[in-house]
Coordinates of C-alpha atoms and ligand atoms in Angstrom, one line a residue:
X1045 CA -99.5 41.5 -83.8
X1046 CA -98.7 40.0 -80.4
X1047 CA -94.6 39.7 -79.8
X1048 CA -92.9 36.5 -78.6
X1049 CA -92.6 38.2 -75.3
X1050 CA -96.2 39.5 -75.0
X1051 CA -97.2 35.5 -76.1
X1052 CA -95.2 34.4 -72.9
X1053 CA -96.5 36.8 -70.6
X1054 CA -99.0 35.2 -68.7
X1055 CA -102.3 37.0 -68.6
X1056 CA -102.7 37.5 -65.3
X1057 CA -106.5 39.0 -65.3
X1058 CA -108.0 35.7 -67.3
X1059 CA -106.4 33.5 -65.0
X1060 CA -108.1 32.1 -62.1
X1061 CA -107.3 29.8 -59.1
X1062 CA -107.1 26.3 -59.6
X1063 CA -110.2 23.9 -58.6
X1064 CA -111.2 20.5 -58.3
X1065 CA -113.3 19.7 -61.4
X1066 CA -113.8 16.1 -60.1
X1067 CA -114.7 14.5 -56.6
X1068 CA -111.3 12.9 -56.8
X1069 CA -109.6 16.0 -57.0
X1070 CA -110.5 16.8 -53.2
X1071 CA -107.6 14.6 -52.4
X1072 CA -105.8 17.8 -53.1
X1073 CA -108.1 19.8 -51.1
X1074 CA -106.7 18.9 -47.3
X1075 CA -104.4 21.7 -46.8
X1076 CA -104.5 22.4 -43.1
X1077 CA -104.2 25.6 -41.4
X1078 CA -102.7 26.3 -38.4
X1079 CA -104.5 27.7 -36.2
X1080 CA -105.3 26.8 -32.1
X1081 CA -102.7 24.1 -32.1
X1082 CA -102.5 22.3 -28.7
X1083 CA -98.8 22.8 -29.2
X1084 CA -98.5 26.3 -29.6
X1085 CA -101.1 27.8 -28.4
X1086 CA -102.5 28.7 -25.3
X1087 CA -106.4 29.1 -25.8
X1088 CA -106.5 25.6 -26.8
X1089 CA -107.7 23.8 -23.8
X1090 CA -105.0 20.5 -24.4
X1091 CA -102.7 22.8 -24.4
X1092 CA -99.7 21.5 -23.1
X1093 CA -101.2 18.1 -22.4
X1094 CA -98.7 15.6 -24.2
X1095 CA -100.9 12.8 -24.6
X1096 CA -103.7 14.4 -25.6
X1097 CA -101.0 16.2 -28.4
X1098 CA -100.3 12.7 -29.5
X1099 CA -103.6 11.6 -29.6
X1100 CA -104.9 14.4 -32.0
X1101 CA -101.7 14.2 -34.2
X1102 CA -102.3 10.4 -34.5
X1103 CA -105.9 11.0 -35.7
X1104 CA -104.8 14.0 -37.9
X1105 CA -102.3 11.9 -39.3
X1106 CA -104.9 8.8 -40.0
X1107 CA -107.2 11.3 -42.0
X1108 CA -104.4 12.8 -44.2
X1109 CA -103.9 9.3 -45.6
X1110 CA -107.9 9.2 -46.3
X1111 CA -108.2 9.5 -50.3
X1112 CA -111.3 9.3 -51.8
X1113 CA -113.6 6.1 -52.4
X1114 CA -111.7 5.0 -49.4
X1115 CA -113.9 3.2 -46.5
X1116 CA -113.2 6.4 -43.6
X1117 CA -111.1 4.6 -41.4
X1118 CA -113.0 3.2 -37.8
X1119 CA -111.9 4.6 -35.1
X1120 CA -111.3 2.8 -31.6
X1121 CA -112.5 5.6 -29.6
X1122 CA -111.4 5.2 -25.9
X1123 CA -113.5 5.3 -22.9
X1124 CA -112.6 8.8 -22.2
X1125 CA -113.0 9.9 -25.4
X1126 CA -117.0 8.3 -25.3
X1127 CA -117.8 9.8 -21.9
X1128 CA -117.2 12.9 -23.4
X1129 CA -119.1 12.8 -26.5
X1130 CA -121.9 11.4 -24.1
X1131 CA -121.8 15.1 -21.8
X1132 CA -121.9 17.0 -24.5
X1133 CA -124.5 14.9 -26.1
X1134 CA -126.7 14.6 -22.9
X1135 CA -126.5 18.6 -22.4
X1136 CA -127.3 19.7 -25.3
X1137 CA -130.1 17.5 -25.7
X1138 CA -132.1 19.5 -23.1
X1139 CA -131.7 22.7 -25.0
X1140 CA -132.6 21.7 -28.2
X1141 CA -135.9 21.5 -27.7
X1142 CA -136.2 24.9 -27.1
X1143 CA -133.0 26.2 -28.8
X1144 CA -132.4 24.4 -32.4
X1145 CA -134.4 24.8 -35.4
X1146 CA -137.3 22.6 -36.4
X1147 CA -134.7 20.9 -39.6
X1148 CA -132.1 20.0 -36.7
X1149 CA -134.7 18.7 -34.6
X1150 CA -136.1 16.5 -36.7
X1151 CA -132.9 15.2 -37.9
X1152 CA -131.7 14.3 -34.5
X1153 CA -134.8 12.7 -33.8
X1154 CA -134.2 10.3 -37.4
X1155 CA -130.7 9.9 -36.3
X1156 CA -131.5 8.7 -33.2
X1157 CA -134.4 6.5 -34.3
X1158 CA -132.1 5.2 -36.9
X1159 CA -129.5 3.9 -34.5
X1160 CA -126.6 6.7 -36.0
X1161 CA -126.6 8.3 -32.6
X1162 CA -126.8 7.6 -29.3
X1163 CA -125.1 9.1 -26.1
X1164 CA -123.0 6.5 -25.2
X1165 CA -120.6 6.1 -28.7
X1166 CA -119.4 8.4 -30.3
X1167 CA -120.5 8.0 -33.7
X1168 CA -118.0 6.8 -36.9
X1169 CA -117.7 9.2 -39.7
X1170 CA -118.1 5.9 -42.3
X1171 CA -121.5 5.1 -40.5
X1172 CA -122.7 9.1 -40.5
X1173 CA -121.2 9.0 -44.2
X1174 CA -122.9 6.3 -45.5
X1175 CA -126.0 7.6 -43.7
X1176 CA -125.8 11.1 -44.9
X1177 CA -126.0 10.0 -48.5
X1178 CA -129.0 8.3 -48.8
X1179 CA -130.7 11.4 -47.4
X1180 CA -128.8 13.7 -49.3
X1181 CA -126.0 12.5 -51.1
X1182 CA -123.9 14.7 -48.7
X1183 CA -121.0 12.5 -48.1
X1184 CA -118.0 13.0 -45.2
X1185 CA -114.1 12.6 -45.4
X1186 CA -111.7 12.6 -42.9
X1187 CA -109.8 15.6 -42.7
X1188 CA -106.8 16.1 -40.5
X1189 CA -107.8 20.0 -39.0
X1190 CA -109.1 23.2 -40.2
X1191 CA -108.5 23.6 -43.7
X1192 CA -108.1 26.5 -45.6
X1193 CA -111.4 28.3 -46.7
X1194 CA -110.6 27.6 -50.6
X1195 CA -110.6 23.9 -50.1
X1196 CA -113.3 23.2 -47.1
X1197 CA -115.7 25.4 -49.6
X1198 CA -114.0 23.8 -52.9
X1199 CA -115.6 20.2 -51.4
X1200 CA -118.8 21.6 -50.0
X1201 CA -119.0 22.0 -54.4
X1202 CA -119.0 18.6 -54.3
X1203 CA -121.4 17.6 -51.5
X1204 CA -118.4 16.7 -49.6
X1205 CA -117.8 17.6 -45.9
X1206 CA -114.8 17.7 -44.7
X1207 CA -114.2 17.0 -40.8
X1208 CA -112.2 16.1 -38.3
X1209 CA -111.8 12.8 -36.1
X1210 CA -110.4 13.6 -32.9
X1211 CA -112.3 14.9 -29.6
X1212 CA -112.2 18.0 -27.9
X1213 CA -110.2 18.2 -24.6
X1214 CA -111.4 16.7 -21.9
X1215 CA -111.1 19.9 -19.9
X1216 CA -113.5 21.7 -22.1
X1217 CA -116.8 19.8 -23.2
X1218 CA -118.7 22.4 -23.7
X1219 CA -116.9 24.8 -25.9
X1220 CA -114.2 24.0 -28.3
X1221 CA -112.2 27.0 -30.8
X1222 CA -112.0 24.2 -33.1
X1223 CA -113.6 22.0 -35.1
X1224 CA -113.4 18.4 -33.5
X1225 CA -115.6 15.3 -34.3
X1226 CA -118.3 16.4 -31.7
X1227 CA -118.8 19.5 -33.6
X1228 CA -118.3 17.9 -36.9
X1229 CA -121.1 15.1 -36.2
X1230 CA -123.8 16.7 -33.1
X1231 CA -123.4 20.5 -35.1
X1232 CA -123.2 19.6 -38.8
X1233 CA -124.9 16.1 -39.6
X1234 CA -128.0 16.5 -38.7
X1235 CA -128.4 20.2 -40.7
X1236 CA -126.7 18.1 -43.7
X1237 CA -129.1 15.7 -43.7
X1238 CA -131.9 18.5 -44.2
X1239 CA -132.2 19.0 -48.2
X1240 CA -132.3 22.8 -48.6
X1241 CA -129.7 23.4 -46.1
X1242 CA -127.5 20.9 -47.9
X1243 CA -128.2 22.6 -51.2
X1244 CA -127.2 26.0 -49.6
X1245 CA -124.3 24.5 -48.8
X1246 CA -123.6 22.9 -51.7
X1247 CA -124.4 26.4 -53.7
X1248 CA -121.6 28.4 -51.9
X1249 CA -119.0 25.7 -52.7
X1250 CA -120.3 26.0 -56.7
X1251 CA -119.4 30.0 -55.9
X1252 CA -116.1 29.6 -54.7
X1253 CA -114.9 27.8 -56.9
X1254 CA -112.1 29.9 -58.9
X1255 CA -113.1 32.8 -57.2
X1256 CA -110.6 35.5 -56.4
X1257 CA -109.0 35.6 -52.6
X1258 CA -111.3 38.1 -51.9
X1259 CA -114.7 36.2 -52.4
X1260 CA -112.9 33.2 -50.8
X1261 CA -113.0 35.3 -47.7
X1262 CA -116.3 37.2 -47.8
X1263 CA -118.3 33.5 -49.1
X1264 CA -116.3 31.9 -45.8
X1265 CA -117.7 34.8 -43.9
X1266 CA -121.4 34.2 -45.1
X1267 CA -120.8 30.5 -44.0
X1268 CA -119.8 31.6 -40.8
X1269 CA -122.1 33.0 -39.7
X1270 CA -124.6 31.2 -41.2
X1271 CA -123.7 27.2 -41.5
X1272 CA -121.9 27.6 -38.5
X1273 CA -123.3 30.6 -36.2
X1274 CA -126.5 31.0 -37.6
X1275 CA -129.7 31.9 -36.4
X1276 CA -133.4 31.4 -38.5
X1277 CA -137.2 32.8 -37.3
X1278 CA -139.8 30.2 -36.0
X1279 CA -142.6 31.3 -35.3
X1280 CA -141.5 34.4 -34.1
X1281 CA -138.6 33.4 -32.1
X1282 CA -135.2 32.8 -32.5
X1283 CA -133.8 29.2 -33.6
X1284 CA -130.2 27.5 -33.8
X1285 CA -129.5 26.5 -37.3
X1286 CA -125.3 27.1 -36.8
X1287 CA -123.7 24.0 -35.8
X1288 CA -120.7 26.3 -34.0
X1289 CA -123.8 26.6 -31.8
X1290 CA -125.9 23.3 -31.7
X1291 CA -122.6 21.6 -30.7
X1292 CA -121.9 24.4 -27.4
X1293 CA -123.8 24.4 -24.3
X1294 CA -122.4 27.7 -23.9
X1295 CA -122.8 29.9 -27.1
X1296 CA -126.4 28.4 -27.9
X1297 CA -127.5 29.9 -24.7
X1298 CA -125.4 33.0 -25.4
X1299 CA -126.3 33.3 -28.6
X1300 CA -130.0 33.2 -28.3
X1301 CA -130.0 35.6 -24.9
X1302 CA -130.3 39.3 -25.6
X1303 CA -126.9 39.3 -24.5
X1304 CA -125.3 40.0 -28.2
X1305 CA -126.5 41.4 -31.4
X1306 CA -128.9 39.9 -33.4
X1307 CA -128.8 41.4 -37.2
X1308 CA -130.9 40.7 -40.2
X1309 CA -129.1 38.3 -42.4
X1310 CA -127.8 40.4 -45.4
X1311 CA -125.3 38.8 -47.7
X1312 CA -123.8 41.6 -48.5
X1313 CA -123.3 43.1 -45.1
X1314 CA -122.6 39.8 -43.6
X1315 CA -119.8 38.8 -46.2
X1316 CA -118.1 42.1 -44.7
X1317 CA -118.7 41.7 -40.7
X1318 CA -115.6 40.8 -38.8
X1319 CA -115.5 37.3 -36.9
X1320 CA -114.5 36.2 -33.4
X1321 CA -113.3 32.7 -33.6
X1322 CA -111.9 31.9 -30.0
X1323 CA -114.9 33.3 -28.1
X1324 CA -118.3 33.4 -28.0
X1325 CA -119.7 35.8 -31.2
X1326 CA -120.8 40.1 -30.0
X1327 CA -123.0 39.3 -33.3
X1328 CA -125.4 36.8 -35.2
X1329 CA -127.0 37.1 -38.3
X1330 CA -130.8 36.1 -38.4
X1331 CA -132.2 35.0 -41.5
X1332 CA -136.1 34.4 -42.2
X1333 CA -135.6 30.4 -42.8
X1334 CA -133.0 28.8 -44.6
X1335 CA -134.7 28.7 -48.2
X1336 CA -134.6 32.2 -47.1
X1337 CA -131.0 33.0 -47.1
X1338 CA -130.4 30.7 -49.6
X1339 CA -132.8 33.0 -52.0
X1340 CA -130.8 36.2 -50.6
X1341 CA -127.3 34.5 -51.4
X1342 CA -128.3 33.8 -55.1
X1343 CA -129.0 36.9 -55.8
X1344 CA -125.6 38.0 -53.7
X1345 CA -123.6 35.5 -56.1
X1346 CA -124.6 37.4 -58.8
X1347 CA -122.0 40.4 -58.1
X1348 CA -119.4 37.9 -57.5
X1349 CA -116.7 38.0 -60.7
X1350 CA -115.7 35.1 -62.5
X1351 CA -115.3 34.8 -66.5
X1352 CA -117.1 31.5 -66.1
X1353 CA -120.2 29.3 -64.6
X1354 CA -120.1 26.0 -62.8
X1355 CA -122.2 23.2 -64.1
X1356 CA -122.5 20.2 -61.4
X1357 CA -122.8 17.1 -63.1
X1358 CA -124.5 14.7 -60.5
X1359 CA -123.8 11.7 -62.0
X1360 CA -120.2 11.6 -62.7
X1361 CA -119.7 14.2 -59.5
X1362 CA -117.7 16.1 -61.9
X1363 CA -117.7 20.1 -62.8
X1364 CA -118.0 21.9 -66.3
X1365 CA -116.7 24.8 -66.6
X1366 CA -119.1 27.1 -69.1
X1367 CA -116.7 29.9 -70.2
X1368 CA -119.4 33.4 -70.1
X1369 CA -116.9 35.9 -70.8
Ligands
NLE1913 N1 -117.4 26.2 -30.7 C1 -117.8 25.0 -31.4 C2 -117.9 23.8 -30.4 O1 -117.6 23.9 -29.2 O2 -118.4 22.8 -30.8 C3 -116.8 24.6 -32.4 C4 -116.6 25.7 -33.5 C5 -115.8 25.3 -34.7 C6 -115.8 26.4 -35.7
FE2_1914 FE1 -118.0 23.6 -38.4

């Protein structure tokens, strides 16, 4: 018979992190890390530049007032801000041909035949949004920085992308250490708009949901290097499917050079590999396609340990928990 004491204890090994179990619930999922603040830190390239602090606190501070159902509040971009957007935009555009992988190509080209993007304004999130979810019910919120791994993956669950609204540094168009809306809408869009790599996406959000510290950090290493420093086969040569990449001039170049190392993508090796996030990557993981990796990370999720299985109920946007052990 269990004592009063022993009936008080809580059981430490049956409990697991809190998750959302609603689309709602991601209005608890904004924690912000920091992490390259122009503040603080000296690789960011505002660093030190007041207005430009301002400017990205302002736009921080808009998106951590977002909840959800919320229109994503329009942003009046200033000229600076658009003539930036437009170099990186014009840039990139002549590598991808040649660079990116057949799903981002033919997203850009329905994104710019649909009128989402063009090089002289930078896109709003409620138009990309809105867009997004008609092809694939992936839908965006505002979110006010990098987040911590547990909640950017916890809304991924949800078909939920989380990104940011400010721009990069003028300074530095062509390679930012953190996420900004260029990134968020030239790297990621266009692959979430693809359906398989938006169910891979969705699939390691179901997987980190209640998962142990641990897995939180080896299933944000898998999406590092694959969502965003991926690479995929086509027809023999090497493709772009990362959007770290398809939104640097830089590192897509680098990254498809035989300058660094280009490893078979491996779950379980991958989920391991250490990460360089201020620099360009030593090493990219290749995988045969996307379908491909998505197959190979099933079967990785399988070793992962959780006393329960995620149902996604499309309808409601809500998650059942199906107790297994
Ligand atoms: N290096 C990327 C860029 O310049 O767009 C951003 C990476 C965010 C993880
Ligand atoms: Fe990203």
């Amino acid at each position: 018979m269990l004592t009063k004491l022993e009936l008080y204890k809580p059981d430490r090994q049956a409990q697991s992190p809190w998750f959302p179990t609603s689309v709602w619930e991601l209005d608890k999922c904004g924690t912000v890390v920091t992490k390259y603040e122009p503040e603080i830190d000296i690789r960011h390239p505002g660093y030190g530049d007041a207005g430009y602090i301002a400017r990205r606190a302002h736009l921080a501070e808009v998106a951590s007032k977002f909840r959800h159902g919320d229109p994503i509040p329009i942003i009046d971009y200033t000229a600076a801000e658009h003539r930036t957007w437009k170099e990186v935009f014009t840039k990139l555009k002549t590598l991808f041909p040649t660079l990116a992988c057949m799903e981002f190509r033919r997203s850009l080209e329905n994104f710019e035949r649909d009128g989402i993007f063009s090089p002289e304004h930078i896109p709003q999130l409620e138009d990309v949004s809105r867009y997004l979810k008609r092809k694939t019910g992936f839908q965006l919120r505002p979110c006010g920085g990098l987040l911590t791994a547990r909640d950017f993956l916890a809304s991924l669950a949800f078909r939920v992308f989380q990104a940011t609204q400010y721009v990069r540094h003028t300074s530095s168009p062509h390679h930012s250490p953190e996420p900004d809306v260029i990134h968020e809408l030239l790297g990621h869009a266009p692959m979430f708009a693809d359906p398989t790599m938006a169910q891979f996406s969705q699939e390691i959000g179901l997987m980190s949901l209640g998962a142990s510290d641990e897995e939180i950090e080896k299933l944000s290493t898998v999406y590092w290097f694959i969502i965003e420093f991926g690479l995929c086969k086509e027809n023999g040569t090497l493709r772009a499917i990362g959007a770290g990449l398809l939104s640097a001039f830089g590192e897509l170049q680098h990254a498809l050079s035989d300058v660094p190392e280009h490893l078979p993508f491996e779950p379980k090796k991958t989920a391991v590999q250490p990460y360089q996030d201020d620099d360009y990557q030593p090493i990219y993981f290749v995988a045969e396609s996307i379908g491909d990796a998505m197959s190979k990370l099933r079967r990785y999720a399988k070793s992962i340990q959780r006393p329960f299985s995620v149902v996604f109920d499309p309808y409601t946007k809500t998650i059942k928990k199906v107790q297994t052990a």
